[in-house]
Each structure stands twice: as structure tokens, then as C-alpha cells.
């Protein structure tokens, strides 16, 4: 994926990367996946898996040379899974680095397949609320607004947790 930089060479903002997608008035989730995949430069595969496979993780992005895979807990609501996917799209669009070699960060069931299966980058939604996570979350909120344009705009971070 091309690095999204502003005219002055700084990292692109969440608003800028979403604006560059030209989403229009309303899109479906499937259309959004296709648009983000095009910007990302490779297919995006979304897989729902049993939450026991990735406990405490609400979304996990695995990048391979041929595709990016987003793992989402099947037991979460559709709204929550879509938001978690949009958060991972934020990491992709902002070209965030992953955790490095995936083995130390993956649940035990994945440790033996990381390198062998060609996983180059891994990034999970983090409980560490740092700038990277905040920016990915800002992208997620902007993308969800495109999916649900008639929802009232929420300015309070606490209230957003109920969307």
C-alpha cells in the first residue's frame, strides 16, 4: 500500500484517509470492504472465528503478501464486528506498523503457523489507548458514519461506546 502522507510530508490524518476514499452519501459494508481493499492494494478477507480462539481480542489484522485477513469474534453483534473491522481498516489506511514478528503476540493456536503461513504483519485492537489506536478508532467512526449516515452524530466518547 502506498504511504498516505500530507502535502507537508506528515502522516495523513484519519479525516484525510477517509476523504480520499470518496465514499459518497451511503455505502454498504461489502462496498466499503472493496473500496478499502482497493486503497490497501490487496484483497481483504474477513473471517469470523470462535471467540475462544482469540480471547479478549475484538479484532485482529493479519497481513500476508497476497491478502489481509481480519479475524473477528463470531459471538459479537454485527454492529460490533463491523466497527472492529472499520478499526482495522483504519490501521490499513493509515499504514500503521504491526507488532513485528507475529509469534510472540499471537494466541498459542497461531504460534506455529505465523511465519510458515506467510504472515508479515499482525495488529490487534489494543487496550493501550495510544495515538495509533486513537487514529484507527477515529477512522472507524468516520467509516461507520458512511455506513449509517442517518444516525445522530455523537460528540461524546462515552456515548460512542453504545453505537
PDB file of C-alpha atoms in Angstrom:
ATOM      1  CA  UNK A   1       0.000   0.000   0.000  1.00  0.00           C
ATOM      2  CA  UNK A   2       1.195   3.470  -0.752  1.00  0.00           C
ATOM      3  CA  UNK A   3       2.015   5.556   2.283  1.00  0.00           C
ATOM      4  CA  UNK A   4      -0.598   8.225   2.796  1.00  0.00           C
ATOM      5  CA  UNK A   5       1.226  11.477   3.550  1.00  0.00           C
ATOM      6  CA  UNK A   6       0.014  15.026   3.580  1.00  0.00           C
ATOM      7  CA  UNK A   7       1.496  17.691   1.305  1.00  0.00           C
ATOM      8  CA  UNK A   8       3.971  18.699   4.025  1.00  0.00           C
ATOM      9  CA  UNK A   9       5.215  15.107   4.472  1.00  0.00           C
ATOM     10  CA  UNK A  10       3.423  14.463   7.765  1.00  0.00           C
ATOM     11  CA  UNK A  11       1.408  11.301   8.340  1.00  0.00           C
ATOM     12  CA  UNK A  12      -2.075  11.523   6.894  1.00  0.00           C
ATOM     13  CA  UNK A  13      -4.899  12.230   9.293  1.00  0.00           C
ATOM     14  CA  UNK A  14      -7.901   9.952   9.814  1.00  0.00           C
ATOM     15  CA  UNK A  15     -10.090  12.573   8.119  1.00  0.00           C
ATOM     16  CA  UNK A  16      -7.779  12.740   5.092  1.00  0.00           C
ATOM     17  CA  UNK A  17      -7.583   8.980   4.501  1.00  0.00           C
ATOM     18  CA  UNK A  18     -11.369   8.623   4.743  1.00  0.00           C
ATOM     19  CA  UNK A  19     -11.957  11.639   2.482  1.00  0.00           C
ATOM     20  CA  UNK A  20      -9.575  10.100  -0.094  1.00  0.00           C
ATOM     21  CA  UNK A  21     -11.906   7.077  -0.354  1.00  0.00           C
ATOM     22  CA  UNK A  22     -14.696   9.237  -1.865  1.00  0.00           C
ATOM     23  CA  UNK A  23     -17.392   7.159  -0.187  1.00  0.00           C
ATOM     24  CA  UNK A  24     -20.386   9.242  -1.211  1.00  0.00           C
ATOM     25  CA  UNK A  25     -23.621   9.534   0.718  1.00  0.00           C
ATOM     26  CA  UNK A  26     -24.208   5.935   1.748  1.00  0.00           C
ATOM     27  CA  UNK A  27     -22.478   2.634   1.133  1.00  0.00           C
ATOM     28  CA  UNK A  28     -22.918  -0.955   2.207  1.00  0.00           C
ATOM     29  CA  UNK A  29     -20.382  -2.814   4.295  1.00  0.00           C
ATOM     30  CA  UNK A  30     -19.456  -5.026   1.307  1.00  0.00           C
ATOM     31  CA  UNK A  31     -18.861  -1.918  -0.831  1.00  0.00           C
ATOM     32  CA  UNK A  32     -16.716  -0.454   1.951  1.00  0.00           C
ATOM     33  CA  UNK A  33     -14.584  -3.616   2.113  1.00  0.00           C
ATOM     34  CA  UNK A  34     -13.997  -3.414  -1.664  1.00  0.00           C
ATOM     35  CA  UNK A  35     -13.094   0.298  -1.527  1.00  0.00           C
ATOM     36  CA  UNK A  36     -10.672  -0.170   1.379  1.00  0.00           C
ATOM     37  CA  UNK A  37      -9.128  -3.233  -0.312  1.00  0.00           C
ATOM     38  CA  UNK A  38      -8.503  -1.147  -3.433  1.00  0.00           C
ATOM     39  CA  UNK A  39      -6.811   1.593  -1.371  1.00  0.00           C
ATOM     40  CA  UNK A  40      -4.888  -1.045   0.598  1.00  0.00           C
ATOM     41  CA  UNK A  41      -3.662  -2.672  -2.609  1.00  0.00           C
ATOM     42  CA  UNK A  42      -4.703  -6.229  -1.846  1.00  0.00           C
ATOM     43  CA  UNK A  43      -7.833  -8.249  -1.052  1.00  0.00           C
ATOM     44  CA  UNK A  44      -9.267  -8.118   2.446  1.00  0.00           C
ATOM     45  CA  UNK A  45     -10.745 -11.327   3.830  1.00  0.00           C
ATOM     46  CA  UNK A  46     -12.954 -11.093   6.896  1.00  0.00           C
ATOM     47  CA  UNK A  47     -13.301 -14.270   8.939  1.00  0.00           C
ATOM     48  CA  UNK A  48     -15.449 -14.801  11.979  1.00  0.00           C
ATOM     49  CA  UNK A  49     -13.951 -17.244  14.436  1.00  0.00           C
ATOM     50  CA  UNK A  50     -14.905 -18.634  17.812  1.00  0.00           C
ATOM     51  CA  UNK A  51     -14.060 -16.091  20.488  1.00  0.00           C
ATOM     52  CA  UNK A  52     -12.157 -18.740  22.447  1.00  0.00           C
ATOM     53  CA  UNK A  53      -9.565 -18.755  19.640  1.00  0.00           C
ATOM     54  CA  UNK A  54      -8.710 -15.107  20.226  1.00  0.00           C
ATOM     55  CA  UNK A  55      -9.888 -14.354  23.772  1.00  0.00           C
ATOM     56  CA  UNK A  56     -10.010 -10.680  24.771  1.00  0.00           C
ATOM     57  CA  UNK A  57      -9.395  -9.629  21.157  1.00  0.00           C
ATOM     58  CA  UNK A  58     -12.191  -7.786  19.355  1.00  0.00           C
ATOM     59  CA  UNK A  59     -10.368  -7.603  16.031  1.00  0.00           C
ATOM     60  CA  UNK A  60      -7.113  -8.928  14.619  1.00  0.00           C
ATOM     61  CA  UNK A  61      -5.449  -7.920  11.342  1.00  0.00           C
ATOM     62  CA  UNK A  62      -3.039 -10.391   9.780  1.00  0.00           C
ATOM     63  CA  UNK A  63      -1.220  -9.203   6.671  1.00  0.00           C
ATOM     64  CA  UNK A  64       0.203 -11.581   4.112  1.00  0.00           C
ATOM     65  CA  UNK A  65       1.772 -10.750   0.750  1.00  0.00           C
ATOM     66  CA  UNK A  66      -1.351 -11.818  -1.119  1.00  0.00           C
ATOM     67  CA  UNK A  67      -4.129 -10.562   1.189  1.00  0.00           C
ATOM     68  CA  UNK A  68      -5.002  -9.060   4.529  1.00  0.00           C
ATOM     69  CA  UNK A  69      -7.161 -11.092   6.889  1.00  0.00           C
ATOM     70  CA  UNK A  70      -9.293  -9.627   9.650  1.00  0.00           C
ATOM     71  CA  UNK A  71     -10.384 -12.051  12.366  1.00  0.00           C
ATOM     72  CA  UNK A  72     -13.486 -11.120  14.350  1.00  0.00           C
ATOM     73  CA  UNK A  73     -15.194 -12.988  17.204  1.00  0.00           C
ATOM     74  CA  UNK A  74     -18.350 -14.648  15.830  1.00  0.00           C
ATOM     75  CA  UNK A  75     -20.217 -14.110  19.096  1.00  0.00           C
ATOM     76  CA  UNK A  76     -20.055 -10.310  18.874  1.00  0.00           C
ATOM     77  CA  UNK A  77     -23.015  -8.402  17.425  1.00  0.00           C
ATOM     78  CA  UNK A  78     -22.952  -7.485  13.741  1.00  0.00           C
ATOM     79  CA  UNK A  79     -22.632  -3.815  14.671  1.00  0.00           C
ATOM     80  CA  UNK A  80     -19.638  -4.537  16.905  1.00  0.00           C
ATOM     81  CA  UNK A  81     -17.950  -6.743  14.280  1.00  0.00           C
ATOM     82  CA  UNK A  82     -18.420  -4.040  11.625  1.00  0.00           C
ATOM     83  CA  UNK A  83     -16.954  -1.402  13.918  1.00  0.00           C
ATOM     84  CA  UNK A  84     -13.992  -3.644  14.788  1.00  0.00           C
ATOM     85  CA  UNK A  85     -13.396  -4.261  11.057  1.00  0.00           C
ATOM     86  CA  UNK A  86     -13.549  -0.499  10.413  1.00  0.00           C
ATOM     87  CA  UNK A  87     -10.968  -0.022  13.174  1.00  0.00           C
ATOM     88  CA  UNK A  88      -8.662  -2.495  11.409  1.00  0.00           C
ATOM     89  CA  UNK A  89      -9.342  -0.675   8.118  1.00  0.00           C
ATOM     90  CA  UNK A  90      -8.074   2.429   9.920  1.00  0.00           C
ATOM     91  CA  UNK A  91      -4.764   0.722  10.638  1.00  0.00           C
ATOM     92  CA  UNK A  92      -4.507  -0.324   6.984  1.00  0.00           C
ATOM     93  CA  UNK A  93      -5.403   3.085   5.568  1.00  0.00           C
ATOM     94  CA  UNK A  94      -3.030   4.873   7.931  1.00  0.00           C
ATOM     95  CA  UNK A  95      -0.320   2.305   7.126  1.00  0.00           C
ATOM     96  CA  UNK A  96       0.347   1.531  10.777  1.00  0.00           C
ATOM     97  CA  UNK A  97       3.139  -0.861  11.617  1.00  0.00           C
ATOM     98  CA  UNK A  98       2.263  -4.168  13.182  1.00  0.00           C
ATOM     99  CA  UNK A  99       3.730  -5.823  16.207  1.00  0.00           C
ATOM    100  CA  UNK A 100       6.745  -7.148  14.304  1.00  0.00           C
ATOM    101  CA  UNK A 101       7.189 -10.902  14.222  1.00  0.00           C
ATOM    102  CA  UNK A 102       3.765 -12.325  14.942  1.00  0.00           C
ATOM    103  CA  UNK A 103       4.661 -15.345  17.054  1.00  0.00           C
ATOM    104  CA  UNK A 104       5.119 -13.644  20.457  1.00  0.00           C
ATOM    105  CA  UNK A 105       1.816 -11.795  20.144  1.00  0.00           C
ATOM    106  CA  UNK A 106      -0.436 -14.498  18.759  1.00  0.00           C
ATOM    107  CA  UNK A 107      -2.576 -16.833  20.816  1.00  0.00           C
ATOM    108  CA  UNK A 108      -0.926 -20.228  21.228  1.00  0.00           C
ATOM    109  CA  UNK A 109      -3.002 -21.850  18.499  1.00  0.00           C
ATOM    110  CA  UNK A 110      -1.429 -19.443  15.968  1.00  0.00           C
ATOM    111  CA  UNK A 111       2.194 -19.559  17.123  1.00  0.00           C
ATOM    112  CA  UNK A 112       3.150 -22.483  14.935  1.00  0.00           C
ATOM    113  CA  UNK A 113       1.574 -21.067  11.769  1.00  0.00           C
ATOM    114  CA  UNK A 114       2.656 -17.396  11.775  1.00  0.00           C
ATOM    115  CA  UNK A 115       5.820 -17.452   9.705  1.00  0.00           C
ATOM    116  CA  UNK A 116       5.009 -20.692   7.932  1.00  0.00           C
ATOM    117  CA  UNK A 117       1.746 -19.241   6.601  1.00  0.00           C
ATOM    118  CA  UNK A 118       3.466 -16.080   5.378  1.00  0.00           C
ATOM    119  CA  UNK A 119       2.091 -13.620   7.897  1.00  0.00           C
ATOM    120  CA  UNK A 120       4.132 -10.416   7.554  1.00  0.00           C
ATOM    121  CA  UNK A 121       2.328  -8.125   9.946  1.00  0.00           C
ATOM    122  CA  UNK A 122      -0.146  -8.534  12.782  1.00  0.00           C
ATOM    123  CA  UNK A 123      -2.064  -5.864  14.611  1.00  0.00           C
ATOM    124  CA  UNK A 124      -4.808  -6.394  17.172  1.00  0.00           C
ATOM    125  CA  UNK A 125      -7.092  -3.824  18.735  1.00  0.00           C
ATOM    126  CA  UNK A 126      -5.186  -2.798  21.794  1.00  0.00           C
ATOM    127  CA  UNK A 127      -6.321  -1.832  25.242  1.00  0.00           C
ATOM    128  CA  UNK A 128      -3.342   0.547  25.269  1.00  0.00           C
ATOM    129  CA  UNK A 129      -5.035   3.782  24.212  1.00  0.00           C
ATOM    130  CA  UNK A 130      -2.141   5.360  22.318  1.00  0.00           C
ATOM    131  CA  UNK A 131      -2.074   7.671  19.292  1.00  0.00           C
ATOM    132  CA  UNK A 132      -2.075   4.765  16.840  1.00  0.00           C
ATOM    133  CA  UNK A 133      -5.197   3.256  18.416  1.00  0.00           C
ATOM    134  CA  UNK A 134      -6.931   6.637  18.689  1.00  0.00           C
ATOM    135  CA  UNK A 135      -6.311   7.356  14.998  1.00  0.00           C
ATOM    136  CA  UNK A 136      -7.571   3.920  13.925  1.00  0.00           C
ATOM    137  CA  UNK A 137     -10.652   4.470  16.085  1.00  0.00           C
ATOM    138  CA  UNK A 138     -11.248   7.899  14.510  1.00  0.00           C
ATOM    139  CA  UNK A 139     -11.166   6.264  11.067  1.00  0.00           C
ATOM    140  CA  UNK A 140     -13.597   3.624  12.323  1.00  0.00           C
ATOM    141  CA  UNK A 141     -16.091   6.267  13.471  1.00  0.00           C
ATOM    142  CA  UNK A 142     -15.838   8.111  10.156  1.00  0.00           C
ATOM    143  CA  UNK A 143     -16.361   4.888   8.184  1.00  0.00           C
ATOM    144  CA  UNK A 144     -19.321   3.870  10.344  1.00  0.00           C
ATOM    145  CA  UNK A 145     -20.862   7.311   9.650  1.00  0.00           C
ATOM    146  CA  UNK A 146     -20.705   6.468   5.924  1.00  0.00           C
ATOM    147  CA  UNK A 147     -22.411   3.129   6.605  1.00  0.00           C
ATOM    148  CA  UNK A 148     -25.095   4.706   8.805  1.00  0.00           C
ATOM    149  CA  UNK A 149     -25.491   8.331   7.711  1.00  0.00           C
ATOM    150  CA  UNK A 150     -28.849   8.817   9.438  1.00  0.00           C
ATOM    151  CA  UNK A 151     -27.524   8.077  12.903  1.00  0.00           C
ATOM    152  CA  UNK A 152     -27.236  11.185  15.077  1.00  0.00           C
ATOM    153  CA  UNK A 153     -23.683  12.450  15.355  1.00  0.00           C
ATOM    154  CA  UNK A 154     -22.159  11.677  18.748  1.00  0.00           C
ATOM    155  CA  UNK A 155     -19.503  14.003  20.127  1.00  0.00           C
ATOM    156  CA  UNK A 156     -19.022  12.226  23.447  1.00  0.00           C
ATOM    157  CA  UNK A 157     -16.534   9.316  23.507  1.00  0.00           C
ATOM    158  CA  UNK A 158     -18.514   7.546  26.240  1.00  0.00           C
ATOM    159  CA  UNK A 159     -21.764   7.651  24.246  1.00  0.00           C
ATOM    160  CA  UNK A 160     -19.970   6.285  21.177  1.00  0.00           C
ATOM    161  CA  UNK A 161     -19.397   3.019  23.001  1.00  0.00           C
ATOM    162  CA  UNK A 162     -23.127   2.302  22.731  1.00  0.00           C
ATOM    163  CA  UNK A 163     -23.330   2.656  18.945  1.00  0.00           C
TER     164      UNK A 163
END
